[in-house]
PDB file of C-alpha atoms in Angstrom:
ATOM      1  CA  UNK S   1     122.468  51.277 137.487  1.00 79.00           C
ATOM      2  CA  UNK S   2     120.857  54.330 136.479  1.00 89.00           C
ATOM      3  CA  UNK S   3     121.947  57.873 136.091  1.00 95.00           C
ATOM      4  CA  UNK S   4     119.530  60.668 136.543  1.00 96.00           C
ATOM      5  CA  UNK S   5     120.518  64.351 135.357  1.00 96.00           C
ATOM      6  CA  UNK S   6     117.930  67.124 136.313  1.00 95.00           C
ATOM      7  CA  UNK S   7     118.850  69.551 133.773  1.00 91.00           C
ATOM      8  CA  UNK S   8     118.107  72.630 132.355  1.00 79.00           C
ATOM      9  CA  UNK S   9     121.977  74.453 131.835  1.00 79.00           C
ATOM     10  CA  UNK S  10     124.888  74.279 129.240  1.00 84.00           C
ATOM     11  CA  UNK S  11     126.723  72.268 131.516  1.00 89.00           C
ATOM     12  CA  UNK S  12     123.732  69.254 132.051  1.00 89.00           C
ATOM     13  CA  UNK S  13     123.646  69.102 128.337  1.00 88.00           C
ATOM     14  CA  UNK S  14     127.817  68.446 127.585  1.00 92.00           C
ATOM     15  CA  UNK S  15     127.359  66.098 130.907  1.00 94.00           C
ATOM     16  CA  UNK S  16     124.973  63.890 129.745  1.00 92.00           C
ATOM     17  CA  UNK S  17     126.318  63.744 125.738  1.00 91.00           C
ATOM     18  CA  UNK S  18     129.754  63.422 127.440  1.00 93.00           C
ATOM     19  CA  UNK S  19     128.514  60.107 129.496  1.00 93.00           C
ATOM     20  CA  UNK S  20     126.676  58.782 126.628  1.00 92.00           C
ATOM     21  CA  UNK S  21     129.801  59.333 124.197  1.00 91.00           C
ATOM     22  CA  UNK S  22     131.566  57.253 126.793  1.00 89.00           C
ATOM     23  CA  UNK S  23     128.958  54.586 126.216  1.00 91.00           C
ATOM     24  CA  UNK S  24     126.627  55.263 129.713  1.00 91.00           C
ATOM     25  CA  UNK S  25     122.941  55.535 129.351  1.00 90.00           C
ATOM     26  CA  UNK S  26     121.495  58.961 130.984  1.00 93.00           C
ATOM     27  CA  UNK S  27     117.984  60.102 131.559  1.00 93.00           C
ATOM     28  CA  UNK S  28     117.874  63.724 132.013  1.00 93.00           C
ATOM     29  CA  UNK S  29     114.136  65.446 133.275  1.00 92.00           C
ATOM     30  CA  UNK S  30     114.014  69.089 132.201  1.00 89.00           C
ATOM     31  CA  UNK S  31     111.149  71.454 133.027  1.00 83.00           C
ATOM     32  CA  UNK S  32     109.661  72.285 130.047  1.00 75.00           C
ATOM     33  CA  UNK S  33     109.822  71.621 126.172  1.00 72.00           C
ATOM     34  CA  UNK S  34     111.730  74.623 125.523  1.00 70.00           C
ATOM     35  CA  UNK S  35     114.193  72.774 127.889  1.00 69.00           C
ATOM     36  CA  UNK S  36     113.704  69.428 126.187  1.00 71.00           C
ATOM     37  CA  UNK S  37     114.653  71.400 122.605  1.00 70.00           C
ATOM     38  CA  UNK S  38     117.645  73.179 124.262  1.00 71.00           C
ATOM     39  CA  UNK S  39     118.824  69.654 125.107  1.00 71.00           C
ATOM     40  CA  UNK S  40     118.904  68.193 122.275  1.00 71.00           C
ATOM     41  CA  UNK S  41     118.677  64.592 120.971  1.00 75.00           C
ATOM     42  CA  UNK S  42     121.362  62.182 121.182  1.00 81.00           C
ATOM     43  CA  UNK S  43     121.887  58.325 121.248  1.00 86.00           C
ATOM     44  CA  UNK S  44     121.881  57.226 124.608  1.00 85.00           C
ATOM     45  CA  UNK S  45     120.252  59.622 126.066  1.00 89.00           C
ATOM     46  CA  UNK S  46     116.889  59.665 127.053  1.00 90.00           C
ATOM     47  CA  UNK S  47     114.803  62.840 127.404  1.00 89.00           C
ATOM     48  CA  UNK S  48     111.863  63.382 130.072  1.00 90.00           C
ATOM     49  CA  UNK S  49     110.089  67.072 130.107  1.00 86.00           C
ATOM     50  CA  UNK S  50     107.561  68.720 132.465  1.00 87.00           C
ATOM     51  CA  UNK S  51     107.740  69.921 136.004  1.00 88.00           C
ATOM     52  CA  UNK S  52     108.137  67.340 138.516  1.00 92.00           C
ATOM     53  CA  UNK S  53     107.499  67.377 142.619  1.00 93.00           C
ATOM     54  CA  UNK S  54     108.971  66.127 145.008  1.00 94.00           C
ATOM     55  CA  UNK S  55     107.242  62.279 145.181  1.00 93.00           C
ATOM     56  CA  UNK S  56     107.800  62.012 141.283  1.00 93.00           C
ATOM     57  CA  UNK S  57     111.423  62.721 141.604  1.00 94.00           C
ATOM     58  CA  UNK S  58     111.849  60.161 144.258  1.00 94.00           C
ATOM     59  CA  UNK S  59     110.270  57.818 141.920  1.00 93.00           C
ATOM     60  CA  UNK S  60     112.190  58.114 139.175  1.00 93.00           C
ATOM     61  CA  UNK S  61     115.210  57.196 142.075  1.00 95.00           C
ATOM     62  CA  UNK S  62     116.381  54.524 144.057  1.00 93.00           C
ATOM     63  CA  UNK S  63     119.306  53.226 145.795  1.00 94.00           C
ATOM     64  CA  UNK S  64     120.824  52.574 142.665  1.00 94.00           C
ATOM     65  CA  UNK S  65     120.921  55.616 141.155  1.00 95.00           C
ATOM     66  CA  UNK S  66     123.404  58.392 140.496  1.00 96.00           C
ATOM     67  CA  UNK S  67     121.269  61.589 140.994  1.00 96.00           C
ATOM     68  CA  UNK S  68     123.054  64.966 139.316  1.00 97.00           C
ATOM     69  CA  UNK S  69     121.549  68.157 140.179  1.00 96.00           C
ATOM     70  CA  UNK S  70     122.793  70.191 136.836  1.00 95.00           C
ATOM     71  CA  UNK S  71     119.667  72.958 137.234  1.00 93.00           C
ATOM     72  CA  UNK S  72     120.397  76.653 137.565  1.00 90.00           C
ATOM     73  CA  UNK S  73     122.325  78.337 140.256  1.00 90.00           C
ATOM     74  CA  UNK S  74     118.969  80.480 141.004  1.00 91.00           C
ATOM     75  CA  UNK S  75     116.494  77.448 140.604  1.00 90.00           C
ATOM     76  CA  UNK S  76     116.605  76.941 144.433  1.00 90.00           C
ATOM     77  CA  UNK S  77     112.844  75.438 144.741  1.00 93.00           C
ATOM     78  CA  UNK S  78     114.061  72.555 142.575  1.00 93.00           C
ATOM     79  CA  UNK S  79     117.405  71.952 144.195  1.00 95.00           C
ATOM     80  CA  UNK S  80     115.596  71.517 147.184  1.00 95.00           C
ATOM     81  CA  UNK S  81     113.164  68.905 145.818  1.00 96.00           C
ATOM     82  CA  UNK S  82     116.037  67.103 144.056  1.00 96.00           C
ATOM     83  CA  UNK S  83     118.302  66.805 146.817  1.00 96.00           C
ATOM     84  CA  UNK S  84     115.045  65.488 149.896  1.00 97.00           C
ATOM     85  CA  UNK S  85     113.849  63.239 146.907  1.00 96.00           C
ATOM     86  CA  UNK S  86     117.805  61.466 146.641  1.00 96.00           C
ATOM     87  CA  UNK S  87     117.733  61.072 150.375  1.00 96.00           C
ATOM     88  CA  UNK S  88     114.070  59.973 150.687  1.00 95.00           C
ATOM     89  CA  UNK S  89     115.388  57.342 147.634  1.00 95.00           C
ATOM     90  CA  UNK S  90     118.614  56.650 149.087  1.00 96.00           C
ATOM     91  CA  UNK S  91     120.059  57.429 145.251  1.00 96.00           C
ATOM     92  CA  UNK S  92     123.575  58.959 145.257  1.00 96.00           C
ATOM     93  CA  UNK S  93     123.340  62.853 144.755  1.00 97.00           C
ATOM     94  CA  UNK S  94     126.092  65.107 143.228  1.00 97.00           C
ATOM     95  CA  UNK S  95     125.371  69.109 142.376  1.00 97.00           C
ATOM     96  CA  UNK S  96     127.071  70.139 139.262  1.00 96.00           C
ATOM     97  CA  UNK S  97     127.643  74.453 140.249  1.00 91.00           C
ATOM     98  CA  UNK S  98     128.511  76.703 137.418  1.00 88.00           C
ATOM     99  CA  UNK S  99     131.653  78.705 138.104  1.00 85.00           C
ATOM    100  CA  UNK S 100     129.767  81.938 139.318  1.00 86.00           C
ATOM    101  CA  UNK S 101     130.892  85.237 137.821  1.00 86.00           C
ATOM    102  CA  UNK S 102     133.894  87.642 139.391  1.00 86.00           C
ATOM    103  CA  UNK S 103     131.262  90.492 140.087  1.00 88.00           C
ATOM    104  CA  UNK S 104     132.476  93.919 139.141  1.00 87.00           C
ATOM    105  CA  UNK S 105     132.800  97.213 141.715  1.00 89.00           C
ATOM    106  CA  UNK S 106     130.475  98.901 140.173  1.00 91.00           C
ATOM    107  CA  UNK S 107     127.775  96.602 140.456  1.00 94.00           C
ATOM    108  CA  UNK S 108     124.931  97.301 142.903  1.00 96.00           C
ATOM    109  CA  UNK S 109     124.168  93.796 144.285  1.00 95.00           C
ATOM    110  CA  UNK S 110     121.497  92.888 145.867  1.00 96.00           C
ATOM    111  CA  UNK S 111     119.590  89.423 147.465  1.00 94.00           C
ATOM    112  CA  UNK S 112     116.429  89.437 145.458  1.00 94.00           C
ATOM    113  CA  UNK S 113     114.159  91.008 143.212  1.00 96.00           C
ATOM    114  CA  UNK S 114     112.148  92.226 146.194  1.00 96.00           C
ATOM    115  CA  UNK S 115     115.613  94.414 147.801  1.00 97.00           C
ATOM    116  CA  UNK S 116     115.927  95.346 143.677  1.00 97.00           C
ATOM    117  CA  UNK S 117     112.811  96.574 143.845  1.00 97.00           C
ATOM    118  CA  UNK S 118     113.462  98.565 147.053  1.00 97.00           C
ATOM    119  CA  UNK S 119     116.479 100.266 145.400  1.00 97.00           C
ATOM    120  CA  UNK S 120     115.185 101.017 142.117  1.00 98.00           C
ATOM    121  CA  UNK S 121     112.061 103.176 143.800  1.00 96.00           C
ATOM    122  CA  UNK S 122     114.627 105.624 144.298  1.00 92.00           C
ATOM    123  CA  UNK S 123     115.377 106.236 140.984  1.00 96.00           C
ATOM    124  CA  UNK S 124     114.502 107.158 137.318  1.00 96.00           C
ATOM    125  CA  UNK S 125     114.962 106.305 134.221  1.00 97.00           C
ATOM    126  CA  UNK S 126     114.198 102.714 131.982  1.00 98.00           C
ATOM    127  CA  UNK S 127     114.821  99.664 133.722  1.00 98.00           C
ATOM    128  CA  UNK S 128     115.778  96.222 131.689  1.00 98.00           C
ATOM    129  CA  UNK S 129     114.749  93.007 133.267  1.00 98.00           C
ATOM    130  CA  UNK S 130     117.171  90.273 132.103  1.00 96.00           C
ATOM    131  CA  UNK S 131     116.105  87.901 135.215  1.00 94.00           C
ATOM    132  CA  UNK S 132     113.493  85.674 133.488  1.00 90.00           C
ATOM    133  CA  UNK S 133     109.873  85.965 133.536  1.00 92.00           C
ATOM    134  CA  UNK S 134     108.820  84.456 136.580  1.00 90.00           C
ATOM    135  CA  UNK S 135     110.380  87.494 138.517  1.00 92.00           C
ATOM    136  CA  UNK S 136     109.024  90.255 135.594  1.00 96.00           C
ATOM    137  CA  UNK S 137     105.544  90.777 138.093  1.00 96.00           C
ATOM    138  CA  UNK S 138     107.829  91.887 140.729  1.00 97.00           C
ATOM    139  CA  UNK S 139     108.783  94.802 139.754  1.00 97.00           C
ATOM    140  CA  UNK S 140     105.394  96.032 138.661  1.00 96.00           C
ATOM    141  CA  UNK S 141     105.319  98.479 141.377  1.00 96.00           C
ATOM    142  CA  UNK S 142     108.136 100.692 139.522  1.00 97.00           C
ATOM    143  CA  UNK S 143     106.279 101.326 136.884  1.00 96.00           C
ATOM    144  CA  UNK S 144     105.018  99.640 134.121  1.00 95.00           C
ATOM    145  CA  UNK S 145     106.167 102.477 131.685  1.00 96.00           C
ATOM    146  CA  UNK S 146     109.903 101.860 133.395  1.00 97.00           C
ATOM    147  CA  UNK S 147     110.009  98.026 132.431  1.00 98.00           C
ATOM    148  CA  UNK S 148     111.813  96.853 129.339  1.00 98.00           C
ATOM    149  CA  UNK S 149     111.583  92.959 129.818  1.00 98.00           C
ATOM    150  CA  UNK S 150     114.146  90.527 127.874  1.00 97.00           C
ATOM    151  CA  UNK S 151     112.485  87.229 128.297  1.00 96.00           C
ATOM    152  CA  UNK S 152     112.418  84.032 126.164  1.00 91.00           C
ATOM    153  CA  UNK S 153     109.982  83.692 122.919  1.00 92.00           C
ATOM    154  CA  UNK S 154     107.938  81.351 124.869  1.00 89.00           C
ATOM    155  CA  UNK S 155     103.781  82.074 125.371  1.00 92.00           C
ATOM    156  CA  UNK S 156     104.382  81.498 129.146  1.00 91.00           C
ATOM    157  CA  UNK S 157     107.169  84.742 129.220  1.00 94.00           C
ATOM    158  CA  UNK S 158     104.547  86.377 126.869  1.00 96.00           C
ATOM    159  CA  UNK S 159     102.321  85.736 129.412  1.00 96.00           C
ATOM    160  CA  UNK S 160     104.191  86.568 132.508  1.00 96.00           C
ATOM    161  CA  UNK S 161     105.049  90.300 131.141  1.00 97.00           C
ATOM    162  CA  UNK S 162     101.088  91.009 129.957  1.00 96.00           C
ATOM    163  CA  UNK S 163      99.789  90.342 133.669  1.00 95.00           C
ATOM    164  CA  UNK S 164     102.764  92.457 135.200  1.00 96.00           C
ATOM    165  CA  UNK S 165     101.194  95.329 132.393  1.00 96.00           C
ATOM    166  CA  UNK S 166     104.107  95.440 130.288  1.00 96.00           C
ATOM    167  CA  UNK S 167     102.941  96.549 127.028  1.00 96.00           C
ATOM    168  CA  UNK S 168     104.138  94.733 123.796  1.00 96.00           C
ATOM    169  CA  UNK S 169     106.540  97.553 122.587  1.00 96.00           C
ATOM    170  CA  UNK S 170     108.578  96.744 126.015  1.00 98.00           C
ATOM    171  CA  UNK S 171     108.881  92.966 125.353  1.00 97.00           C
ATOM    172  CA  UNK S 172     111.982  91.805 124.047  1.00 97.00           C
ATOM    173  CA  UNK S 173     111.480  88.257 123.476  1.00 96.00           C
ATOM    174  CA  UNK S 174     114.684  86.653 122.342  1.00 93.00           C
ATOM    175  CA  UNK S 175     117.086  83.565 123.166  1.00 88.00           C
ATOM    176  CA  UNK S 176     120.687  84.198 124.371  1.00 83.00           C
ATOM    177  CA  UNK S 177     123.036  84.236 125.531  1.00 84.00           C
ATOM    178  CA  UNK S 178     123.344  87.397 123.757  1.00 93.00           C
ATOM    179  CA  UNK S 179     126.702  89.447 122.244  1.00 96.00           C
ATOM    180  CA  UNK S 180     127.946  92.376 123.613  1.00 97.00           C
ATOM    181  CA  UNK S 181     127.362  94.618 120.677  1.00 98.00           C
ATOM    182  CA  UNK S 182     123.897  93.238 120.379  1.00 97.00           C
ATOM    183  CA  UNK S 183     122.989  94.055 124.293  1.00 98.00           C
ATOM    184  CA  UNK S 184     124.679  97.522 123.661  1.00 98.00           C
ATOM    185  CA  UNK S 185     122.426  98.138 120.741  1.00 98.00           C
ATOM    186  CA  UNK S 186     118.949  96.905 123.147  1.00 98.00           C
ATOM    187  CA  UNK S 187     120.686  99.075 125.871  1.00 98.00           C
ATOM    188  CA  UNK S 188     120.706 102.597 123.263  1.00 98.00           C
ATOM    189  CA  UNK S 189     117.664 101.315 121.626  1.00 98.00           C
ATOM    190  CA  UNK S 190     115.207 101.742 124.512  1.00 98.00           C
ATOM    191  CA  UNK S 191     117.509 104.480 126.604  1.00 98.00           C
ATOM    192  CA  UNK S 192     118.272 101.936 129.211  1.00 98.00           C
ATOM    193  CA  UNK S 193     119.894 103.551 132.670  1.00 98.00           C
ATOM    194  CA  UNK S 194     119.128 100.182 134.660  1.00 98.00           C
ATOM    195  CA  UNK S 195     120.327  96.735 133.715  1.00 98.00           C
ATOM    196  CA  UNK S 196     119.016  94.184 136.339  1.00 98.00           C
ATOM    197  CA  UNK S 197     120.082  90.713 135.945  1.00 96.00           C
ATOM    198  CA  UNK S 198     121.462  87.324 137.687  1.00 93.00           C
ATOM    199  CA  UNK S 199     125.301  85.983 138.140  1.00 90.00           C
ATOM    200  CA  UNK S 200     124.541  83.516 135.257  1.00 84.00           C
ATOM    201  CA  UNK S 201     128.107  83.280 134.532  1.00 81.00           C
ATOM    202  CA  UNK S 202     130.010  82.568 131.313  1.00 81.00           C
ATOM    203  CA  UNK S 203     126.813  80.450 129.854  1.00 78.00           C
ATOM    204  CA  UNK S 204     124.568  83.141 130.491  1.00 82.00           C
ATOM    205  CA  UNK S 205     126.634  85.851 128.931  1.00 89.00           C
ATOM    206  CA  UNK S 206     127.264  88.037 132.211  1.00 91.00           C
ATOM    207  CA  UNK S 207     130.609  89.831 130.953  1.00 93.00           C
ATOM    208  CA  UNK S 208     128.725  90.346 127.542  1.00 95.00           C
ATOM    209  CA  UNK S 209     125.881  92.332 130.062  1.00 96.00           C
ATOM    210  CA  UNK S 210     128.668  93.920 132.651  1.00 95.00           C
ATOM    211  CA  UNK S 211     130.857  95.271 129.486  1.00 96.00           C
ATOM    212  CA  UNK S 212     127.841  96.592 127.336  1.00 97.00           C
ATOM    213  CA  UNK S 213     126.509  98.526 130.327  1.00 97.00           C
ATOM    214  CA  UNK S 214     130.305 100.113 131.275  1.00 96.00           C
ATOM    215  CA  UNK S 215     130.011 101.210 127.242  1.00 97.00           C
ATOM    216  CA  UNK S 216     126.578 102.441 127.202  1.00 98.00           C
ATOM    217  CA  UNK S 217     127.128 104.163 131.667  1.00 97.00           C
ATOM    218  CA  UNK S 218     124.101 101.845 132.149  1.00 98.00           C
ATOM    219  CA  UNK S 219     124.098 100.647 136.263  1.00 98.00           C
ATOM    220  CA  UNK S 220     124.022  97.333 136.466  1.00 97.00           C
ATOM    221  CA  UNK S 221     121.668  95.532 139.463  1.00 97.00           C
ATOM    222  CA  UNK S 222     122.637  92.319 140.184  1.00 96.00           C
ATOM    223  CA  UNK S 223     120.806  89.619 141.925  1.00 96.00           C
ATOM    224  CA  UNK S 224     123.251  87.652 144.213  1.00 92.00           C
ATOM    225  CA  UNK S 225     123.974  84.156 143.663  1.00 91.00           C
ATOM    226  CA  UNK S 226     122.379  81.647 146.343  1.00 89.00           C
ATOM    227  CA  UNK S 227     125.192  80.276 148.431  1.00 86.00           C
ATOM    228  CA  UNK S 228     125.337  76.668 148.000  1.00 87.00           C
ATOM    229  CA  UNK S 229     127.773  73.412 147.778  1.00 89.00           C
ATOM    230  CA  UNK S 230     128.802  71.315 144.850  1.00 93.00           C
ATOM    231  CA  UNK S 231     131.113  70.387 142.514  1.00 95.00           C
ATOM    232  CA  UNK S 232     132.763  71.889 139.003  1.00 94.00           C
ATOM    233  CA  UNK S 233     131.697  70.229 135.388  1.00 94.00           C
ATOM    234  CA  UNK S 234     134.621  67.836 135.133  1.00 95.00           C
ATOM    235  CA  UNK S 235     134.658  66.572 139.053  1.00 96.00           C
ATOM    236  CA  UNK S 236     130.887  65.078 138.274  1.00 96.00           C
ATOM    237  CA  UNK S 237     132.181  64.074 135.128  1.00 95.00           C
ATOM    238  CA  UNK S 238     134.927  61.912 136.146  1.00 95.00           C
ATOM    239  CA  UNK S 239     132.268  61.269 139.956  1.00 95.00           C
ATOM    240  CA  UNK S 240     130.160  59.467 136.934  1.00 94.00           C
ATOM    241  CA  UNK S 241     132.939  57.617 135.219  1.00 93.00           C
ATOM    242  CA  UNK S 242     133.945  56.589 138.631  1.00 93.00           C
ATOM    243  CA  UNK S 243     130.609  55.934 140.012  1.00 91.00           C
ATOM    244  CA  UNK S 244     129.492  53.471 136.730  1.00 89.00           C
ATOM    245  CA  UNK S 245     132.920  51.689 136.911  1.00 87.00           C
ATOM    246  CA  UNK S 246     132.027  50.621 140.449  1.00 87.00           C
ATOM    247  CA  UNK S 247     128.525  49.389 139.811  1.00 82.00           C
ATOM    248  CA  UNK S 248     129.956  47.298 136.750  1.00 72.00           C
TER     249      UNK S 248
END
């Protein structure tokens, strides 16, 4: 019997405490050490970090193991991977989906950062990247001078925001989720008229971003949600409970 959380959100980290409280060993493989810190230590659970492909996900599976995918709703590349590795295991698979966000009229949504892109070269005025720093290079094209990116205090984001060209004055490197006064004072601060982000719900602070930019008449850009299938926080919670009570 072995459970398996792929984590990397709120909800992977109360999932995995939650089991152990309840006496169940967990493993739980996040991507990187900032993840690993985010997660926390706790007795009975065991931490794994670094990136992991396909083959070294299967083999950390097998027939008798309860796979949860608790990743991020945008993390689509490693849903993917996690769900062909559980089948080419034959472990049990379960996606743990964070309640996405009821997105506002006044939102501009769009599919990616490429179609953000597209709509954002038709306008002026500072832009503030709040989507991570793997998408900051993207929107190089609208001008570096443009670009106010909020990315985590990690060397890779540092990183990721000096090869787009953003300069250091335009880095905001911080951890959130972050308050709605304190995005309304970033928003004034650096004369934002663009606020692009992701639906990363209640966790990630959205209505804290959608009400600071109604305050401040900042237009929010939204990147829409990938459509998938899974299950809330407490149906994989009690799936687990279920699932261990059977193999006992």
């Amino acid at each position: 019997m072995n459970i398996l959380i792929f984590s990397g959100t709120t909800e992977g980290r109360c999932l995995s405490r939650a089991l152990a409280q309840e006496g169940i060993p967990v493993q739980v493989c996040v991507a990187t050490e900032y993840g690993k810190v985010d997660q926390g230590s706790c007795p009975g659970v065991q931490v794994h970090s670094g990136r992991l492909d396909l083959s070294q996900m299967a083999e950390r599976m097998g027939p008798d193991t309860l796979c949860v995918d608790a990743t991020h709703p945008y993390a689509t590349e490693a849903t993917a991977n996690i769900q062909a590795a559980a089948v080419q295991s034959g472990a049990t698979y379960q996606r743990l989906l964070r309640p996405a966000s009821p997105l506002p009229k006044d939102c501009l949504v769009v599919h990616d950062a490429k179609e953000a892109v597209a709509l954002l070269q038709k306008t002026q005025g500072n832009i503030l990247l709040t989507t991570g720093a793997k998408e900051v290079s993207v929107f190089a094209p609208l001008g570096v001078h443009r670009l106010y990116a909020r990315v985590l205090p990690l060397e890779s984001s540092l990183a990721a925001c000096q090869n787009a060209g953003i300069p250091p004055a335009q880095i905001i490197a911080m951890q959130g989720p972050f308050s709605e006064e304190l995005n309304i004072a970033l928003l004034r601060q650096f004369s934002i008229h663009y606020l692009v982000t992701k639906d990363g719900g209640s966790p990630g602070g959205f209505a804290e971003k959608w009400k600071a930019a109604r305050t401040c008449g900042v237009q929010m850009v939204v990147l829409q949600r990938p459509a998938e299938q899974g299950a809330s926080y407490e149906e994989v919670l009690q799936f687990c409970k279920e699932w261990v009570a059977q193999c006992r």
